[in-house]
Short mmCIF file of C-alpha atoms in Angstrom, two decimals:
data_model
loop_
_atom_site.label_atom_id
_atom_site.label_comp_id
_atom_site.label_asym_id
_atom_site.label_seq_id
_atom_site.Cartn_x
_atom_site.Cartn_y
_atom_site.Cartn_z
CA MET K 13 -2.01 169.18 2.03
CA LYS K 14 0.79 166.86 3.17
CA THR K 15 1.04 165.42 6.67
CA ASP K 16 3.99 165.93 9.02
CA ASP K 17 6.94 163.61 8.35
CA HIS K 18 6.62 161.86 11.72
CA ILE K 19 2.94 161.04 11.17
CA PHE K 20 2.18 157.81 9.32
CA ILE K 21 -1.62 157.63 9.56
CA GLU K 22 -3.86 160.68 9.69
CA THR K 23 -7.57 161.38 9.31
CA ARG K 24 -8.96 164.90 8.92
CA ASN K 25 -12.62 165.72 9.55
CA PHE K 26 -13.39 162.19 8.48
CA SER K 27 -16.99 160.95 8.48
CA PHE K 28 -18.50 157.83 7.00
CA SER K 29 -21.99 156.35 6.69
CA TYR K 30 -22.84 152.89 5.37
CA PRO K 31 -25.40 152.85 2.55
CA PRO K 32 -29.05 152.77 3.67
CA THR K 33 -30.57 149.28 3.73
CA GLY K 34 -33.81 150.45 2.13
CA LYS K 35 -35.99 153.46 1.30
CA GLY K 36 -36.35 155.81 4.24
CA THR K 37 -33.80 153.94 6.33
CA GLU K 38 -31.05 156.54 6.45
CA ARG K 39 -28.31 155.34 8.78
CA ARG K 40 -26.59 157.44 11.37
CA PRO K 41 -22.88 158.03 10.57
CA ALA K 42 -20.68 155.10 11.58
CA LEU K 43 -17.86 157.62 11.98
CA ALA K 44 -18.31 161.34 12.59
CA ASP K 45 -15.69 164.05 12.32
CA ILE K 46 -12.69 161.90 13.17
CA ASN K 47 -9.40 163.77 13.51
CA LEU K 48 -6.61 161.41 14.39
CA ALA K 49 -2.85 161.46 13.80
CA ILE K 50 -0.76 158.37 14.51
CA GLU K 51 2.99 158.76 14.70
CA ILE K 52 5.50 156.47 13.04
CA GLY K 53 6.67 153.72 15.41
CA SER K 54 3.89 154.27 17.96
CA ILE K 55 1.35 151.91 19.49
CA THR K 56 -2.24 153.15 19.50
CA VAL K 57 -5.11 151.25 21.11
CA LEU K 58 -8.69 151.97 20.00
CA VAL K 59 -11.07 151.55 22.90
CA GLY K 60 -14.85 151.69 22.97
CA PRO K 61 -18.06 149.72 23.31
CA SER K 62 -19.25 147.34 20.57
CA GLY K 63 -20.68 149.16 17.56
CA CYS K 64 -18.88 152.44 18.26
CA GLY K 65 -17.06 152.39 14.90
CA LYS K 66 -13.65 150.93 15.78
CA THR K 67 -13.69 148.28 13.03
CA THR K 68 -15.09 150.78 10.52
CA LEU K 69 -12.24 153.17 11.34
CA CYS K 70 -9.71 150.35 10.84
CA ARG K 71 -11.26 149.56 7.46
CA CYS K 72 -10.91 153.21 6.48
CA LEU K 73 -7.25 153.21 7.44
CA THR K 74 -6.59 150.18 5.21
CA GLY K 75 -8.43 151.70 2.26
CA ALA K 76 -11.08 148.94 2.31
CA ILE K 77 -13.48 151.84 2.91
CA PRO K 78 -14.27 153.36 0.42
CA LYS K 79 -12.41 151.25 -2.19
CA LEU K 80 -14.21 147.96 -1.47
CA ILE K 81 -17.00 148.88 0.95
CA LYS K 82 -19.04 151.76 -0.40
CA GLY K 83 -20.83 154.46 1.55
CA THR K 84 -21.00 158.21 2.05
CA LEU K 85 -17.64 159.64 2.96
CA THR K 86 -16.34 163.11 3.75
CA GLY K 87 -12.94 164.26 4.97
CA GLU K 88 -9.51 162.81 4.23
CA VAL K 89 -7.34 159.84 5.15
CA TYR K 90 -3.55 160.03 4.75
CA ILE K 91 -1.23 157.04 4.78
CA GLY K 92 2.48 157.80 4.61
CA GLY K 93 1.66 161.37 3.56
CA ARG K 94 -0.59 160.35 0.66
CA GLU K 95 -4.34 160.90 0.63
CA ILE K 96 -5.98 157.54 -0.09
CA ALA K 97 -9.73 157.96 0.31
CA HIS K 98 -10.29 160.13 -2.78
CA ASP K 99 -7.35 159.03 -4.94
CA ASP K 100 -8.57 156.39 -7.41
CA ALA K 101 -4.97 155.52 -8.29
CA VAL K 102 -4.46 154.08 -4.80
CA THR K 103 -5.65 150.48 -4.56
CA VAL K 104 -6.21 148.35 -1.48
CA GLY K 105 -3.71 145.82 -2.82
CA ALA K 106 -1.00 148.47 -3.20
CA LEU K 107 -1.73 149.75 0.32
CA SER K 108 -1.31 146.22 1.71
CA ALA K 109 2.45 146.59 1.29
CA GLN K 110 2.26 149.57 3.69
CA ILE K 111 -0.53 148.58 6.08
CA GLY K 112 -1.32 145.08 7.28
CA PHE K 113 -4.75 144.30 8.72
CA VAL K 114 -5.50 141.30 10.94
CA THR K 115 -9.27 140.81 10.97
CA GLN K 116 -11.46 139.79 13.92
CA GLU K 117 -12.33 136.44 12.33
CA PRO K 118 -9.25 134.46 11.26
CA ASP K 119 -11.48 132.15 9.17
CA HIS K 120 -12.24 135.11 6.90
CA GLN K 121 -8.57 135.85 6.40
CA ILE K 122 -7.15 132.37 5.90
CA VAL K 123 -7.51 131.29 2.27
CA MET K 124 -4.99 128.55 1.59
CA THR K 125 -5.14 124.83 2.40
CA ALA K 126 -1.78 124.57 4.19
CA VAL K 127 -0.34 126.69 7.00
CA GLU K 128 2.90 127.54 5.16
CA ASP K 129 1.02 128.40 1.94
CA ASP K 130 -1.26 130.77 3.82
CA ILE K 131 1.66 132.62 5.39
CA ALA K 132 3.28 132.82 1.95
CA PHE K 133 0.06 134.11 0.31
CA GLY K 134 0.69 137.83 1.02
CA PRO K 135 4.40 137.95 0.12
CA GLU K 136 3.67 135.96 -3.06
CA ASN K 137 1.02 138.53 -4.02
CA LEU K 138 3.60 141.28 -3.53
CA MET K 139 5.97 139.34 -5.85
CA LYS K 140 8.74 138.92 -3.28
CA PRO K 141 11.55 136.51 -4.29
CA PRO K 142 10.80 132.83 -3.45
CA ALA K 143 13.90 132.41 -1.25
CA ALA K 144 12.96 135.49 0.81
CA ILE K 145 9.39 134.21 1.14
CA ARG K 146 10.64 130.81 2.35
CA SER K 147 12.82 132.32 5.06
CA SER K 148 10.05 134.69 6.14
CA VAL K 149 7.52 131.84 6.27
CA ASP K 150 9.85 129.63 8.32
CA ALA K 151 10.46 132.51 10.75
CA GLN K 152 6.73 133.16 11.18
CA ILE K 153 5.92 129.48 11.67
CA SER K 154 8.48 129.39 14.46
CA ASN K 155 7.49 132.77 15.99
CA MET K 156 3.79 131.93 15.97
CA GLY K 157 4.28 128.57 17.69
CA LEU K 158 3.15 126.61 14.64
CA ALA K 159 6.28 124.46 14.27
CA GLY K 160 5.45 121.00 12.91
CA LYS K 161 2.20 122.26 11.36
CA ALA K 162 3.60 123.79 8.18
CA GLU K 163 1.64 121.44 5.91
CA THR K 164 -1.46 121.11 8.10
CA ASN K 165 -4.77 122.30 6.70
CA PRO K 166 -5.78 125.45 8.66
CA SER K 167 -9.30 124.05 9.09
CA ALA K 168 -7.73 121.50 11.48
CA LEU K 169 -6.20 124.22 13.72
CA SER K 170 -7.66 125.47 16.99
CA GLY K 171 -9.11 128.99 17.26
CA GLY K 172 -5.93 130.32 18.87
CA GLU K 173 -3.71 128.68 16.27
CA LYS K 174 -5.83 130.17 13.48
CA GLN K 175 -5.47 133.59 15.06
CA ARG K 176 -1.70 133.17 15.23
CA LEU K 177 -1.66 131.98 11.61
CA ALA K 178 -3.63 135.06 10.51
CA LEU K 179 -1.14 137.23 12.38
CA GLY K 180 1.87 135.40 10.88
CA GLY K 181 0.41 135.85 7.40
CA ILE K 182 0.37 139.63 7.81
CA LEU K 183 3.75 139.83 9.58
CA ALA K 184 5.31 137.92 6.67
CA MET K 185 4.31 140.82 4.40
CA ASN K 186 6.46 143.08 6.56
CA PRO K 187 4.27 146.21 6.30
CA GLU K 188 5.26 149.55 7.82
CA ALA K 189 2.09 149.69 9.92
CA MET K 190 -0.16 146.98 11.31
CA ILE K 191 -3.78 147.12 12.44
CA PHE K 192 -5.15 144.38 14.70
CA ASP K 193 -8.89 144.05 15.16
CA GLU K 194 -9.54 142.31 18.50
CA PRO K 195 -6.43 140.12 18.23
CA MET K 196 -6.83 138.58 21.69
CA SER K 197 -10.32 137.16 21.18
CA ASN K 198 -9.20 133.56 20.51
CA LEU K 199 -5.89 133.55 22.37
CA ASP K 200 -5.15 131.75 25.62
CA ALA K 201 -2.93 133.24 28.35
CA ASP K 202 0.27 132.06 26.66
CA GLY K 203 -0.92 133.37 23.29
CA ARG K 204 -1.71 136.76 24.85
CA THR K 205 1.74 136.99 26.41
CA ARG K 206 3.36 136.06 23.09
CA PHE K 207 1.22 138.61 21.29
CA THR K 208 1.99 141.53 23.61
CA ARG K 209 5.70 140.62 23.40
CA ARG K 210 5.44 140.64 19.62
CA ILE K 211 3.77 144.07 19.67
CA LYS K 212 6.65 145.46 21.74
CA GLU K 213 9.10 143.93 19.24
CA LEU K 214 7.22 145.56 16.36
CA LYS K 215 7.45 148.93 18.08
CA SER K 216 11.16 148.54 18.76
CA GLY K 217 11.55 147.64 15.07
CA GLY K 218 10.00 151.00 14.17
CA ARG K 219 6.61 149.64 13.09
CA THR K 220 3.42 151.61 13.65
CA VAL K 221 0.77 149.56 15.42
CA VAL K 222 -2.98 150.14 15.87
CA ILE K 223 -4.91 147.71 18.05
CA VAL K 224 -8.65 147.43 18.61
CA GLU K 225 -9.15 145.62 21.89
CA HIS K 226 -11.77 145.43 24.61
CA ASP K 227 -9.16 144.15 27.04
CA PHE K 228 -7.16 147.37 26.61
CA GLU K 229 -5.59 147.24 30.11
CA LEU K 230 -3.20 144.64 28.66
CA PHE K 231 -1.75 147.41 26.55
CA ASP K 232 -0.83 149.86 29.27
CA PHE K 233 2.55 150.15 27.54
CA ALA K 234 0.86 151.72 24.47
CA ASP K 235 1.72 155.29 23.52
CA ARG K 236 -1.93 156.26 23.28
CA TRP K 237 -5.39 155.01 24.05
CA VAL K 238 -8.00 156.46 21.73
CA LEU K 239 -11.49 156.37 23.23
CA MET K 240 -14.46 156.15 20.86
CA LYS K 241 -18.20 156.31 21.41
CA ASP K 242 -21.08 156.49 18.89
CA GLY K 243 -18.67 156.95 15.98
CA ARG K 244 -16.82 159.88 17.59
CA LEU K 245 -13.43 160.27 19.23
CA ILE K 246 -13.88 161.20 22.87
CA CYS K 247 -10.31 161.34 24.03
CA ALA K 248 -6.81 160.39 22.85
CA ASP K 249 -3.96 160.40 25.32
CA ALA K 250 -1.28 158.33 27.06
CA PRO K 251 -2.88 155.55 29.18
CA ALA K 252 -1.61 157.12 32.41
CA ASN K 253 -3.31 160.43 31.56
CA ILE K 254 -6.74 158.98 30.90
CA PRO K 255 -8.96 159.08 34.00
CA ARG K 256 -10.36 155.62 34.77
CA SER K 257 -13.69 157.24 35.60
CA LEU K 258 -13.93 158.31 31.94
CA LEU K 259 -13.42 154.72 30.81
CA GLU K 260 -15.90 153.28 33.28
CA ASP K 261 -18.60 155.94 33.25
CA GLU K 262 -18.54 157.47 29.81
CA LEU K 263 -17.86 154.52 27.52
CA TRP K 264 -19.96 151.78 29.06
CA ARG K 265 -22.73 153.80 30.63
CA MET V 22 8.02 117.42 -6.45
CA THR V 23 8.81 119.88 -3.74
CA GLY V 24 5.46 119.96 -2.00
CA GLY V 25 5.01 117.00 0.30
CA ALA V 26 1.79 115.43 1.44
CA SER V 27 0.20 116.69 4.60
CA ASN V 28 0.92 114.85 7.81
CA HIS V 29 -2.42 113.02 7.96
CA VAL V 30 -2.15 111.16 4.67
CA LYS V 31 0.21 108.43 3.62
CA SER V 32 2.86 109.39 1.08
CA GLY V 33 4.25 107.45 -1.88
CA GLY V 34 2.46 105.85 -4.88
CA LEU V 35 -0.16 108.07 -6.48
CA ARG V 36 0.46 110.78 -3.89
CA SER V 37 4.10 111.14 -4.91
CA ILE V 38 3.18 111.68 -8.57
CA ASP V 39 3.18 115.23 -9.89
CA PRO V 40 -0.37 116.65 -10.21
CA ARG V 41 0.01 117.27 -13.95
CA PRO V 42 -0.13 113.59 -15.07
CA LYS V 43 -3.24 113.22 -12.90
CA LEU V 44 -4.83 116.29 -14.49
CA MET V 45 -3.92 114.90 -17.91
CA LEU V 46 -5.47 111.54 -16.93
CA MET V 47 -8.68 113.28 -15.85
CA VAL V 48 -8.95 115.37 -19.03
CA SER V 49 -7.99 112.61 -21.48
CA ALA V 50 -10.12 109.88 -19.85
CA SER V 51 -13.26 112.00 -19.64
CA THR V 52 -12.77 113.38 -23.17
CA ALA V 53 -12.15 109.92 -24.64
CA CYS V 54 -15.22 108.36 -23.01
CA MET V 55 -17.42 111.27 -24.14
CA LEU V 56 -16.19 110.98 -27.75
CA THR V 57 -16.74 107.24 -27.99
CA GLY V 58 -19.97 105.28 -27.55
CA ASN V 59 -18.17 101.95 -27.77
CA ILE V 60 -18.67 99.87 -24.61
CA PRO V 61 -15.40 97.86 -24.82
CA HIS V 62 -13.46 101.09 -25.38
CA ILE V 63 -14.99 102.75 -22.33
CA ALA V 64 -14.52 99.55 -20.32
CA GLY V 65 -10.85 99.57 -21.37
CA ILE V 66 -10.48 103.17 -20.11
CA LEU V 67 -12.15 102.10 -16.87
CA CYS V 68 -9.65 99.22 -16.51
CA VAL V 69 -6.73 101.66 -16.96
CA LEU V 70 -8.15 103.85 -14.21
CA ILE V 71 -8.66 100.91 -11.82
CA LEU V 72 -5.12 99.67 -12.58
CA THR V 73 -3.77 103.17 -11.88
CA LEU V 74 -5.47 103.17 -8.48
CA VAL V 75 -4.30 99.65 -7.60
CA VAL V 76 -0.71 100.04 -8.84
CA GLY V 77 -0.59 103.54 -7.32
CA GLY V 78 -1.18 102.02 -3.89
CA ALA V 79 -4.56 103.67 -3.26
CA ASP V 80 -6.57 102.14 -0.44
CA MET V 81 -9.46 100.74 -2.49
CA LEU V 82 -11.78 100.52 0.52
CA VAL V 83 -11.27 104.23 1.20
CA VAL V 84 -11.79 105.04 -2.50
CA LEU V 85 -15.01 102.98 -2.58
CA GLY V 86 -16.18 104.68 0.61
CA ARG V 87 -15.66 108.09 -1.00
CA ILE V 88 -17.56 107.28 -4.18
CA ARG V 89 -20.20 104.96 -2.66
CA ALA V 90 -23.05 107.47 -2.94
CA LEU V 91 -22.17 108.21 -6.57
CA LEU V 92 -22.00 104.47 -7.38
CA LEU V 93 -25.51 104.06 -5.98
CA LEU V 94 -26.69 106.99 -8.08
CA ILE V 95 -25.13 105.48 -11.23
CA ALA V 96 -26.78 102.12 -10.45
CA ALA V 97 -30.15 103.83 -9.97
CA LEU V 98 -29.76 105.72 -13.28
CA PHE V 99 -28.92 102.41 -15.02
CA VAL V 100 -32.05 100.72 -13.66
CA ILE V 101 -34.35 103.65 -14.49
CA GLN V 102 -32.95 103.97 -18.03
CA THR V 103 -33.39 100.21 -18.63
CA ILE V 104 -36.97 100.11 -17.27
CA PHE V 105 -38.24 103.07 -19.28
CA ALA V 106 -36.38 102.48 -22.55
CA GLY V 107 -36.48 98.67 -22.76
CA MET V 108 -33.76 96.66 -24.58
CA ASP V 109 -32.71 99.64 -26.71
CA GLY V 110 -32.17 101.56 -23.55
CA LEU V 111 -30.02 98.83 -22.02
CA LEU V 112 -27.05 99.61 -24.27
CA LEU V 113 -27.53 103.33 -23.82
CA ALA V 114 -27.78 102.86 -20.06
CA ALA V 115 -24.58 100.78 -20.07
CA VAL V 116 -22.69 103.46 -22.03
CA LEU V 117 -24.01 106.24 -19.81
CA SER V 118 -23.20 104.36 -16.59
CA LEU V 119 -19.68 103.43 -17.78
CA ARG V 120 -18.99 107.04 -18.77
CA LEU V 121 -20.11 108.26 -15.36
CA LEU V 122 -17.95 105.59 -13.72
CA VAL V 123 -14.92 106.80 -15.69
CA VAL V 124 -15.49 110.39 -14.56
CA VAL V 125 -16.01 109.34 -10.94
CA LEU V 126 -12.89 107.13 -10.86
CA ALA V 127 -10.79 109.81 -12.56
CA ALA V 128 -11.97 112.23 -9.86
CA ALA V 129 -11.07 109.62 -7.22
CA ILE V 130 -7.53 109.54 -8.65
CA LEU V 131 -7.38 113.35 -8.45
CA LEU V 132 -8.32 113.09 -4.78
CA GLU V 133 -5.11 111.11 -4.23
CA GLY V 134 -3.19 114.37 -4.11
CA GLU V 135 -2.99 117.71 -2.36
CA ILE V 136 -5.22 120.61 -3.42
CA ARG V 137 -2.28 123.00 -2.94
CA ASP V 138 -0.24 121.02 -5.49
CA TYR V 139 -3.04 121.20 -8.06
CA LEU V 140 -3.22 124.96 -7.56
CA LEU V 141 0.51 125.25 -8.13
CA ALA V 142 0.32 122.93 -11.15
CA LEU V 143 -2.47 124.99 -12.72
CA VAL V 144 -0.52 128.21 -12.17
CA GLN V 145 2.65 126.63 -13.61
CA MET V 146 0.54 125.50 -16.59
CA LYS V 147 -0.05 129.24 -17.17
CA LEU V 148 -3.70 129.22 -16.11
CA PRO V 149 -4.52 132.77 -14.88
CA TYR V 150 -3.88 132.64 -11.13
CA GLU V 151 -7.18 134.40 -10.37
CA LEU V 152 -9.04 131.40 -11.87
CA ALA V 153 -6.89 128.86 -10.04
CA PHE V 154 -7.50 130.69 -6.75
CA ALA V 155 -11.24 130.83 -7.37
CA VAL V 156 -11.17 127.02 -7.39
CA ILE V 157 -9.01 126.68 -4.28
CA VAL V 158 -10.97 129.23 -2.26
CA GLY V 159 -14.16 127.37 -3.17
CA LEU V 160 -12.61 124.11 -1.96
CA HIS V 161 -11.36 125.85 1.19
CA PHE V 162 -14.94 126.82 2.00
CA LEU V 163 -16.28 123.26 1.88
CA PRO V 164 -15.07 122.06 5.33
CA ILE V 165 -16.05 125.43 6.85
CA LEU V 166 -19.56 125.18 5.44
CA ARG V 167 -19.82 121.56 6.59
CA ASP V 168 -18.85 122.61 10.14
CA GLU V 169 -21.36 125.46 9.99
CA ALA V 170 -24.11 123.08 8.84
CA VAL V 171 -23.31 120.66 11.69
CA ASN V 172 -23.34 123.55 14.20
CA ILE V 173 -26.70 124.90 13.01
CA TYR V 174 -28.13 121.35 13.04
CA CYS V 175 -26.96 120.95 16.66
CA TYR V 176 -28.31 124.38 17.66
CA MET V 177 -31.73 123.53 16.19
CA GLN V 178 -31.78 120.24 18.10
CA LEU V 179 -30.75 122.02 21.29
CA ARG V 180 -33.72 124.32 20.79
CA GLY V 181 -36.03 121.32 20.78
CA LYS V 182 -36.28 120.40 17.09
CA ASP V 183 -36.10 116.60 16.86
CA PHE V 184 -35.45 115.84 13.18
CA LYS V 185 -35.93 112.09 13.64
CA LYS V 186 -39.50 112.43 14.85
CA LEU V 187 -40.64 114.76 12.04
CA GLY V 188 -42.71 113.63 9.06
CA ILE V 189 -41.38 114.17 5.54
CA ALA V 190 -43.18 117.50 4.96
CA LYS V 191 -42.11 118.93 8.31
CA LYS V 192 -38.60 117.54 7.84
CA LEU V 193 -38.30 119.33 4.48
CA ARG V 194 -39.49 122.56 6.10
CA ALA V 195 -37.01 122.11 8.94
CA TYR V 196 -34.16 121.47 6.51
CA SER V 197 -35.06 124.61 4.55
CA GLY V 198 -34.66 126.45 7.85
CA LEU V 199 -31.22 124.86 8.03
CA CYS V 200 -30.26 125.92 4.50
CA LEU V 201 -31.05 129.61 4.82
CA PRO V 202 -28.58 130.43 7.63
CA ILE V 203 -25.91 128.33 5.88
CA LEU V 204 -26.47 130.23 2.63
CA ALA V 205 -26.49 133.60 4.39
CA GLY V 206 -23.33 132.61 6.30
CA ALA V 207 -21.63 131.47 3.07
CA LEU V 208 -22.42 134.76 1.31
CA ARG V 209 -21.18 136.82 4.24
CA ARG V 210 -18.03 134.69 4.51
CA ALA V 211 -17.33 134.98 0.77
CA TYR V 212 -17.71 138.76 0.97
CA GLU V 213 -15.41 139.06 4.01
CA THR V 214 -12.84 136.70 2.48
CA SER V 215 -12.73 138.64 -0.79
CA ILE V 216 -12.00 141.82 1.20
CA ALA V 217 -9.36 140.04 3.29
CA MET V 218 -7.70 138.70 0.11
CA ASP V 219 -7.46 142.21 -1.35
CA LEU V 220 -6.07 143.44 1.97
CA ARG V 221 -3.37 140.78 1.63
CA GLY V 222 -2.30 142.14 -1.73
CA PHE V 223 -4.24 139.82 -4.05
CA ARG V 224 -4.09 141.25 -7.60
CA ALA V 225 -2.00 144.18 -6.35
CA MET V 226 0.76 143.33 -8.82
CA PRO V 227 0.64 142.26 -12.47
CA GLY V 228 1.59 138.70 -11.42
CA ARG V 229 2.66 136.77 -8.35
CA THR V 230 5.66 134.72 -7.33
CA SER V 231 5.51 131.29 -5.69
CA MET V 232 7.45 130.02 -2.69
CA ARG V 233 7.19 126.42 -3.89
CA ARG V 234 7.78 125.07 -7.35
CA LEU V 235 6.75 121.70 -8.76
CA SER V 236 9.26 119.92 -10.95
CA MET V 237 8.36 116.90 -13.08
CA ARG V 238 10.49 113.77 -12.88
CA GLY V 239 10.97 111.30 -15.75
CA THR V 240 8.10 109.10 -14.50
CA ASP V 241 5.76 112.10 -14.41
CA VAL V 242 6.62 113.05 -18.00
CA ILE V 243 6.13 109.45 -19.18
CA LEU V 244 2.75 109.22 -17.41
CA THR V 245 1.60 112.55 -18.87
CA ILE V 246 2.24 111.16 -22.37
CA PHE V 247 1.11 107.60 -21.54
CA TYR V 248 -2.51 108.29 -20.59
CA PRO V 249 -3.75 110.09 -23.74
CA VAL V 250 -1.76 107.65 -25.91
CA ILE V 251 -3.23 104.54 -24.25
CA PHE V 252 -6.79 105.90 -24.47
CA ILE V 253 -6.37 106.65 -28.19
CA ALA V 254 -4.75 103.22 -28.71
CA LEU V 255 -7.70 101.53 -27.00
CA GLY V 256 -9.97 103.40 -29.41
CA PHE V 257 -8.04 102.02 -32.41
CA ILE V 258 -8.23 98.48 -30.98
CA PHE V 259 -11.94 98.41 -30.11
CA VAL V 260 -13.57 100.90 -32.49
CA ARG V 261 -13.43 99.29 -35.92
#
């Protein structure tokens, strides 16, 4: 069944469990009965305590689960109207042109030995023309505040700079939707301001954005906050409509 | 060459040479010294390598600093071989040590260049890009693993483990405790990085484009031909 045209990401009755670590060690579902629809051009913030399944949900939306990380899965995931979880023809690499994922740990994401090469890594994989890659890389270096560090080895960058590099590497791929897993964790005040500004720019450019963030109050301009606990969705609504008591009492009790 | 050196290394000399002559030097020098057992021939190859470093403007003190541990190892191997095999072993030890020196110096010449340029060179030489990336990702991990090892070493000291005061047996046990978290961290990191690479479109397409492109100048072409020719010529001169 196809999704509505204005929905870019959708999960239906989606549940997932990681494989058991040994005999008789059946794990509880990391995600249980998730029904979520994210509109094109919207900003959604996933909120919840550590271990509630936010990162697992992000991995499902990128196709990493179940294509790369195996486990028990039921339900469906739609990206751009196409079911991806059960369709073997859909690869994670092909999905990367549609959905960009910035991981929690920039060290895991950065693979090249120079800043400009790392930003170019994604577009090169997607076989974009060299001239287009060069202009995109130069723009990201400037936007991410990495001017003068194009040929620096990323291992010499600070935590915040690495985070910005990881972000620039995904933005250079120009995907239709972007998922950020705790993007603020290594950023200073200036970096946070730049990042929130960039998110607003992405929205105005029609991009769909999903953010996992503990410091969700910074994203009061988001279209929706989605509250998660113990692998389940508790509530999904505009930030103004979510009672603060629910956030304080239910999630972190 | 379009790719410049990074901002913390001096440019010019060996660093301004295309990576392909250096790769050719490495392959031809190590192949030649493995095929021949003639000491003057290997010594001649060694002289070419030293001349390349000197003429190429390499800082010899830095080069010696980099290979110091390996030089000590080669010296130790020479002594051991000589002691246990007597006079017959002396020649064998000399050949073995010279061969190892050739390989080490050729590697030192390779280090006078940027890893990113070697990756590009290998890809332009039609090596499957998956293989070339396996090498570069491995090299990318080295400084990260070194930092992790230093961190774990510091954490263990902060928790009261004084490595300097331990005896050899206890020191070995303590170091094994150091190795396990590094190994576990490396495995986890490799797993996460492989997922992140796929999420960035690695192997999504039948090939990949490249933002930069290396182009060989006349000097680079001449050097690429020069090294194998000179090593073969030295063989004709010394091996009669």
